[in-house]
Tab-separated table of C-alpha atoms in Angstrom:
chain	number	residue	atom	x	y	z
A	1	MET	CA	46.157	-67.070	3.818
A	2	LYS	CA	44.991	-69.536	1.152
A	3	ASN	CA	48.569	-70.645	0.359
A	4	THR	CA	49.388	-71.089	4.032
A	5	PHE	CA	46.378	-73.347	4.562
A	6	LEU	CA	47.268	-75.412	1.480
A	7	ALA	CA	50.863	-75.802	2.614
A	8	PHE	CA	49.631	-76.921	5.994
A	9	ALA	CA	47.449	-79.601	4.399
A	10	ILE	CA	50.304	-80.898	2.211
A	11	LEU	CA	52.641	-80.960	5.196
A	12	LEU	CA	50.077	-82.909	7.161
A	13	LEU	CA	49.727	-85.490	4.393
A	14	ALA	CA	53.461	-85.707	3.917
A	15	SER	CA	54.019	-86.290	7.585
A	16	THR	CA	51.394	-88.975	7.545
A	17	PHE	CA	52.988	-90.783	4.618
A	18	SER	CA	56.464	-90.423	6.052
A	19	SER	CA	55.440	-91.895	9.400
A	20	CYS	CA	53.893	-94.945	7.803
A	21	VAL	CA	55.680	-96.847	5.208
A	22	ILE	CA	52.696	-98.928	4.228
A	23	LEU	CA	49.059	-97.678	4.467
A	24	SER	CA	46.078	-99.833	4.348
A	25	PRO	CA	43.428	-99.035	1.722
A	26	LYS	CA	41.049	-98.031	4.480
A	27	LYS	CA	43.450	-95.512	5.959
A	28	TYR	CA	44.341	-94.257	2.547
A	29	LYS	CA	40.703	-93.555	1.733
A	30	ALA	CA	40.299	-91.883	5.110
A	31	LEU	CA	43.231	-89.643	4.375
A	32	LEU	CA	41.810	-88.770	0.969
A	33	GLY	CA	38.473	-87.982	2.622
A	34	SER	CA	40.230	-85.760	5.124
A	35	LYS	CA	41.987	-83.989	2.303
A	36	ASP	CA	38.716	-83.416	0.451
A	37	SER	CA	37.069	-82.142	3.654
A	38	LEU	CA	39.966	-79.801	4.229
A	39	TYR	CA	39.698	-78.423	0.689
A	40	THR	CA	35.948	-78.027	1.010
A	41	ALA	CA	36.290	-76.267	4.363
A	42	PHE	CA	39.050	-74.118	2.926
A	43	ASN	CA	36.945	-73.076	-0.102
A	44	GLU	CA	33.941	-72.322	2.079
A	45	GLY	CA	36.097	-70.296	4.444
A	46	GLN	CA	37.636	-68.468	1.532
A	47	ILE	CA	34.173	-67.578	0.193
A	48	LYS	CA	33.131	-66.316	3.619
A	49	ILE	CA	36.310	-64.263	3.849
A	50	GLU	CA	35.653	-62.754	0.408
A	51	ASN	CA	32.057	-62.008	1.377
A	52	LEU	CA	33.212	-60.415	4.620
A	53	GLU	CA	35.786	-58.357	2.739
A	54	ASP	CA	33.058	-57.173	0.325
A	55	GLU	CA	30.848	-56.300	3.304
A	56	VAL	CA	33.694	-54.387	4.915
A	57	LYS	CA	34.261	-52.448	1.678
A	58	LYS	CA	30.529	-51.673	1.480
A	59	LEU	CA	30.466	-50.545	5.121
A	60	LYS	CA	33.517	-48.361	4.554
A	61	LYS	CA	31.836	-46.812	1.488
A	62	ASP	CA	28.599	-46.258	3.426
A	63	THR	CA	30.578	-44.742	6.285
A	64	THR	CA	32.304	-42.383	3.862
A	65	LEU	CA	28.959	-41.322	2.334
A	66	ILE	CA	27.414	-40.825	5.772
A	67	ALA	CA	30.387	-38.725	6.839
A	68	GLU	CA	30.017	-36.579	3.698
A	69	ASP	CA	26.271	-36.155	4.343
A	70	LEU	CA	27.022	-35.280	7.952
A	71	ARG	CA	29.551	-32.637	6.886
A	72	ASP	CA	27.050	-31.229	4.363
A	73	LEU	CA	24.278	-31.122	6.970
A	74	GLN	CA	26.621	-29.494	9.458
A	75	SER	CA	27.576	-26.862	6.883
A	76	ARG	CA	23.921	-26.188	6.042
A	77	PHE	CA	23.077	-25.991	9.734
A	78	ASN	CA	25.864	-23.476	10.266
A	79	ASP	CA	24.549	-21.374	7.345
A	80	VAL	CA	20.974	-21.501	8.653
A	81	ASN	CA	22.124	-20.637	12.155
A	82	ALA	CA	24.166	-17.702	10.845
A	83	ASN	CA	21.203	-16.445	8.780
A	84	TYR	CA	18.916	-16.812	11.765
A	85	SER	CA	21.254	-14.762	13.925
A	86	LYS	CA	21.502	-12.153	11.191
A	87	LEU	CA	17.720	-12.033	10.717
A	88	LYS	CA	17.214	-11.844	14.462
A	89	ASN	CA	19.505	-8.838	14.692
A	90	ASN	CA	17.966	-7.229	11.622
A	91	SER	CA	14.443	-7.921	12.902
A	92	SER	CA	15.212	-6.146	16.151
A	93	THR	CA	16.500	-3.179	14.184
A	94	GLU	CA	13.509	-3.245	11.810
A	95	ILE	CA	11.047	-3.537	14.687
A	96	THR	CA	12.648	-0.523	16.327
A	97	LYS	CA	12.495	1.437	13.065
A	98	LEU	CA	8.887	0.425	12.437
A	99	SER	CA	7.956	1.365	15.980
A	100	ASP	CA	9.563	4.783	15.583
A	101	ASP	CA	7.890	5.261	12.194
A	102	LEU	CA	4.508	4.280	13.617
A	103	ALA	CA	4.930	6.723	16.478
A	104	ALA	CA	5.829	9.487	14.009
A	105	ARG	CA	2.798	8.648	11.861
A	106	GLU	CA	0.493	8.681	14.863
A	107	LYS	CA	1.873	12.052	15.874
A	108	ARG	CA	1.328	13.423	12.359
A	109	LEU	CA	-2.181	11.960	12.242
A	110	LYS	CA	-3.056	13.718	15.490
A	111	GLU	CA	-1.666	16.958	14.086
A	112	VAL	CA	-3.748	16.546	10.898
A	113	GLU	CA	-6.842	15.750	12.956
A	114	GLU	CA	-6.247	18.873	15.015
A	115	VAL	CA	-5.889	21.006	11.870
A	116	LEU	CA	-9.100	19.532	10.456
A	117	ARG	CA	-10.875	20.129	13.753
A	118	LYS	CA	-9.784	23.756	13.695
A	119	ARG	CA	-10.880	24.017	10.060
A	120	ASP	CA	-14.328	22.635	10.830
A	121	GLU	CA	-14.639	24.926	13.828
A	122	ALA	CA	-13.638	27.952	11.744
A	123	THR	CA	-16.018	26.890	8.963
A	124	ASN	CA	-18.953	26.660	11.340
A	125	GLN	CA	-18.113	30.044	12.838
A	126	LEU	CA	-17.896	31.552	9.360
A	127	LYS	CA	-21.266	30.092	8.434
A	128	GLU	CA	-22.844	31.605	11.530
A	129	LYS	CA	-21.328	35.043	10.793
A	130	LEU	CA	-22.553	34.940	7.202
A	131	GLN	CA	-26.028	33.845	8.204
A	132	GLN	CA	-26.227	36.757	10.625
A	133	ALA	CA	-24.816	39.272	8.122
A	134	LEU	CA	-27.054	38.104	5.265
A	135	LEU	CA	-30.168	37.370	7.284
A	136	GLY	CA	-32.131	40.061	5.488
A	137	PHE	CA	-31.587	38.436	2.096
A	138	THR	CA	-32.721	34.881	2.838
A	139	LYS	CA	-36.231	35.614	1.561
A	140	SER	CA	-34.741	36.809	-1.722
A	141	GLY	CA	-33.148	33.455	-2.480
A	142	LEU	CA	-29.908	33.483	-0.457
A	143	THR	CA	-28.772	30.374	1.419
A	144	VAL	CA	-25.674	29.480	3.430
A	145	ASP	CA	-24.621	25.826	3.725
A	146	ILE	CA	-21.562	23.725	4.563
A	147	LYS	CA	-20.439	20.968	2.186
A	148	ASN	CA	-17.157	19.057	2.298
A	149	GLY	CA	-15.629	21.461	4.785
A	150	LYS	CA	-16.501	24.539	2.709
A	151	VAL	CA	-19.125	27.249	3.126
A	152	TYR	CA	-21.412	27.748	0.135
A	153	VAL	CA	-23.235	31.064	-0.178
A	154	SER	CA	-25.797	30.586	-2.921
A	155	LEU	CA	-27.534	33.657	-4.429
A	156	MET	CA	-30.311	33.164	-6.965
A	157	ASP	CA	-29.860	35.230	-10.104
A	158	LYS	CA	-32.940	37.359	-9.357
A	159	LEU	CA	-31.185	38.618	-6.204
A	160	LEU	CA	-28.200	39.919	-8.210
A	161	PHE	CA	-29.117	40.490	-11.847
A	162	PRO	CA	-32.014	41.643	-13.988
A	163	SER	CA	-33.225	38.921	-16.353
A	164	GLY	CA	-30.588	38.038	-18.959
A	165	SER	CA	-28.167	40.673	-17.649
A	166	ILE	CA	-24.632	40.557	-16.286
A	167	ILE	CA	-24.926	43.915	-14.486
A	168	ILE	CA	-25.502	43.657	-10.722
A	169	ASP	CA	-28.589	45.555	-9.544
A	170	GLU	CA	-28.851	47.635	-6.368
A	171	ASN	CA	-30.326	44.868	-4.235
A	172	GLY	CA	-27.509	42.546	-5.312
A	173	LYS	CA	-24.903	45.160	-4.439
A	174	LYS	CA	-26.339	45.422	-0.913
A	175	ALA	CA	-26.074	41.637	-0.439
A	176	LEU	CA	-22.500	41.567	-1.759
A	177	ALA	CA	-21.523	44.495	0.478
A	178	GLN	CA	-22.711	42.595	3.545
A	179	LEU	CA	-20.856	39.527	2.352
A	180	ALA	CA	-17.684	41.566	1.773
A	181	LYS	CA	-17.676	42.808	5.385
A	182	VAL	CA	-17.413	39.247	6.651
A	183	LEU	CA	-14.860	38.220	4.009
A	184	LYS	CA	-12.526	41.090	4.894
A	185	GLU	CA	-12.603	39.952	8.511
A	186	GLN	CA	-11.498	36.460	7.401
A	187	PRO	CA	-8.237	36.946	5.453
A	188	GLU	CA	-7.393	33.218	5.705
A	189	ILE	CA	-10.426	32.296	3.573
A	190	ASN	CA	-10.128	31.606	-0.172
A	191	ILE	CA	-13.074	32.718	-2.315
A	192	ALA	CA	-14.320	31.006	-5.479
A	193	VAL	CA	-17.238	32.566	-7.377
A	194	GLU	CA	-19.138	30.131	-9.606
A	195	GLY	CA	-21.755	31.118	-12.168
A	196	HIS	CA	-24.565	28.640	-12.968
A	197	THR	CA	-27.464	28.755	-15.453
A	198	ASP	CA	-30.451	26.691	-16.481
A	199	ASN	CA	-30.508	24.848	-19.811
A	200	GLN	CA	-32.558	27.401	-21.732
A	201	LYS	CA	-30.804	28.767	-24.812
A	202	VAL	CA	-29.566	32.325	-24.676
A	203	ASN	CA	-31.221	34.565	-27.274
A	204	ASN	CA	-30.444	38.132	-28.363
A	205	LEU	CA	-27.977	39.007	-25.596
A	206	GLY	CA	-25.325	40.724	-27.705
A	207	GLN	CA	-21.852	39.527	-26.784
A	208	ILE	CA	-23.270	36.684	-24.683
A	209	LYS	CA	-23.327	33.715	-27.050
A	210	ASP	CA	-24.500	30.896	-24.773
A	211	ASN	CA	-24.911	29.758	-21.177
A	212	TRP	CA	-21.151	29.356	-20.803
A	213	ASP	CA	-20.684	33.026	-21.555
A	214	LEU	CA	-23.548	34.033	-19.270
A	215	SER	CA	-22.254	31.980	-16.310
A	216	VAL	CA	-18.669	33.207	-16.692
A	217	LEU	CA	-19.564	36.879	-17.183
A	218	ARG	CA	-21.904	36.920	-14.186
A	219	SER	CA	-19.161	35.297	-12.104
A	220	THR	CA	-16.587	37.905	-13.167
A	221	SER	CA	-19.097	40.700	-12.492
A	222	VAL	CA	-19.396	39.542	-8.875
A	223	VAL	CA	-15.607	39.195	-8.516
A	224	ARG	CA	-15.055	42.622	-10.018
A	225	TYR	CA	-17.585	44.218	-7.651
A	226	LEU	CA	-16.101	42.519	-4.577
A	227	THR	CA	-12.519	43.463	-5.462
A	228	GLU	CA	-12.945	46.892	-7.052
A	229	THR	CA	-15.828	48.313	-5.030
A	230	GLU	CA	-15.680	46.399	-1.739
A	231	LYS	CA	-11.867	46.048	-1.749
A	232	VAL	CA	-11.681	42.320	-1.081
A	233	GLU	CA	-8.189	41.117	-1.982
A	234	GLY	CA	-8.112	39.882	-5.571
A	235	VAL	CA	-5.425	37.311	-4.775
A	236	ARG	CA	-8.022	35.396	-2.788
A	237	MET	CA	-10.582	35.355	-5.614
A	238	THR	CA	-11.319	32.859	-8.397
A	239	ALA	CA	-14.054	33.286	-11.038
A	240	THR	CA	-15.471	30.293	-12.926
A	241	GLY	CA	-18.478	29.528	-15.080
A	242	LYS	CA	-20.245	26.154	-14.825
A	243	GLY	CA	-22.942	26.824	-17.401
A	244	GLU	CA	-25.958	24.532	-17.137
A	245	PHE	CA	-24.020	21.440	-16.076
A	246	GLN	CA	-24.354	21.457	-12.278
A	247	PRO	CA	-28.091	21.953	-11.754
A	248	LEU	CA	-29.764	21.893	-8.339
A	249	GLY	CA	-33.224	21.180	-9.705
A	250	LEU	CA	-34.923	19.823	-12.800
A	251	ASN	CA	-34.958	22.093	-15.818
A	252	THR	CA	-38.422	20.835	-16.761
A	253	GLY	CA	-40.241	23.470	-14.677
A	254	ALA	CA	-39.934	27.140	-13.736
A	255	ASP	CA	-39.076	26.451	-10.093
A	256	GLY	CA	-36.269	24.056	-11.009
A	257	ARG	CA	-34.818	26.423	-13.602
A	258	SER	CA	-34.951	29.275	-11.076
A	259	LYS	CA	-32.863	27.244	-8.608
A	260	ASN	CA	-30.319	26.490	-11.293
A	261	ARG	CA	-29.777	30.158	-12.236
A	262	ARG	CA	-27.520	31.191	-9.373
A	263	ILE	CA	-24.159	32.475	-8.193
A	264	GLU	CA	-22.383	30.283	-5.682
A	265	ILE	CA	-19.635	31.824	-3.579
A	266	VAL	CA	-17.532	28.985	-2.204
A	267	LEU	CA	-15.463	29.867	0.866
A	268	SER	CA	-12.691	27.497	1.944
A	269	PRO	CA	-10.027	27.956	4.606
A	270	LYS	CA	-6.429	28.015	3.465
A	271	LEU	CA	-4.931	24.619	4.208
A	272	ASP	CA	-1.224	25.439	3.976
A	273	GLU	CA	-0.675	24.049	7.461
A	274	LEU	CA	-2.449	20.819	6.515
A	275	TYR	CA	-0.553	20.482	3.224
A	276	ASN	CA	2.744	20.922	5.065
A	277	LEU	CA	1.785	18.156	7.475
A	278	ILE	CA	0.901	15.608	4.772
A	279	LYS	CA	3.855	16.223	2.438
């Protein structure tokens, strides 16, 4: 375009000179001024054209970058939309699963609550039967209580044994016989016999070396009497000795020590049904 404009200017000058043989100085200067104006206008136009071309290149580059960003955003949108659809489907499935699981848990909880209710009901009934059967021994230091869903029959040592002995006396045998009648009517009850002592040292008791020995041997004496004489099933029985370490009273006085010397028969219902429910 630059060459075309220049050729046009030369042609114009040539035509001017060819049409006039002689030019006056004034016209000549005017022609030179026109030529200079044409060159100036041409240069300015050329600069504008170059600037416009640069602007066009910049706009094309910006358009390309915008198109790339648009494609990237579209791709990311498609990914997000696909993930949303996937999560929506999965959420519906998960909500259904959670709802079913919650319903199953609620059902199991109700079943456990029912088993515990039956256990508590049976425990209270057992306590009442024992209290009736052993009513005649309450003045001799026998008590029946419920703790943590279990029935505790506590017999002070004076009710069962002579002082320092592991041999059950006649009064103790009568109490255990009454207890055995109730236990044999309740085959679903587990029986733990615990021996307890005060903190006084054992002296001159032959094979009994300390309070551990005394508590264990008294416990096994009760278990042996209940199983061998009263025919309570041995598979239901457990014998343990606690020594002096679970006192009911202070060992600083005679009354407290008397409370601590005892046999506790702990009766607990078999919880196989409950264990099966909470596996």
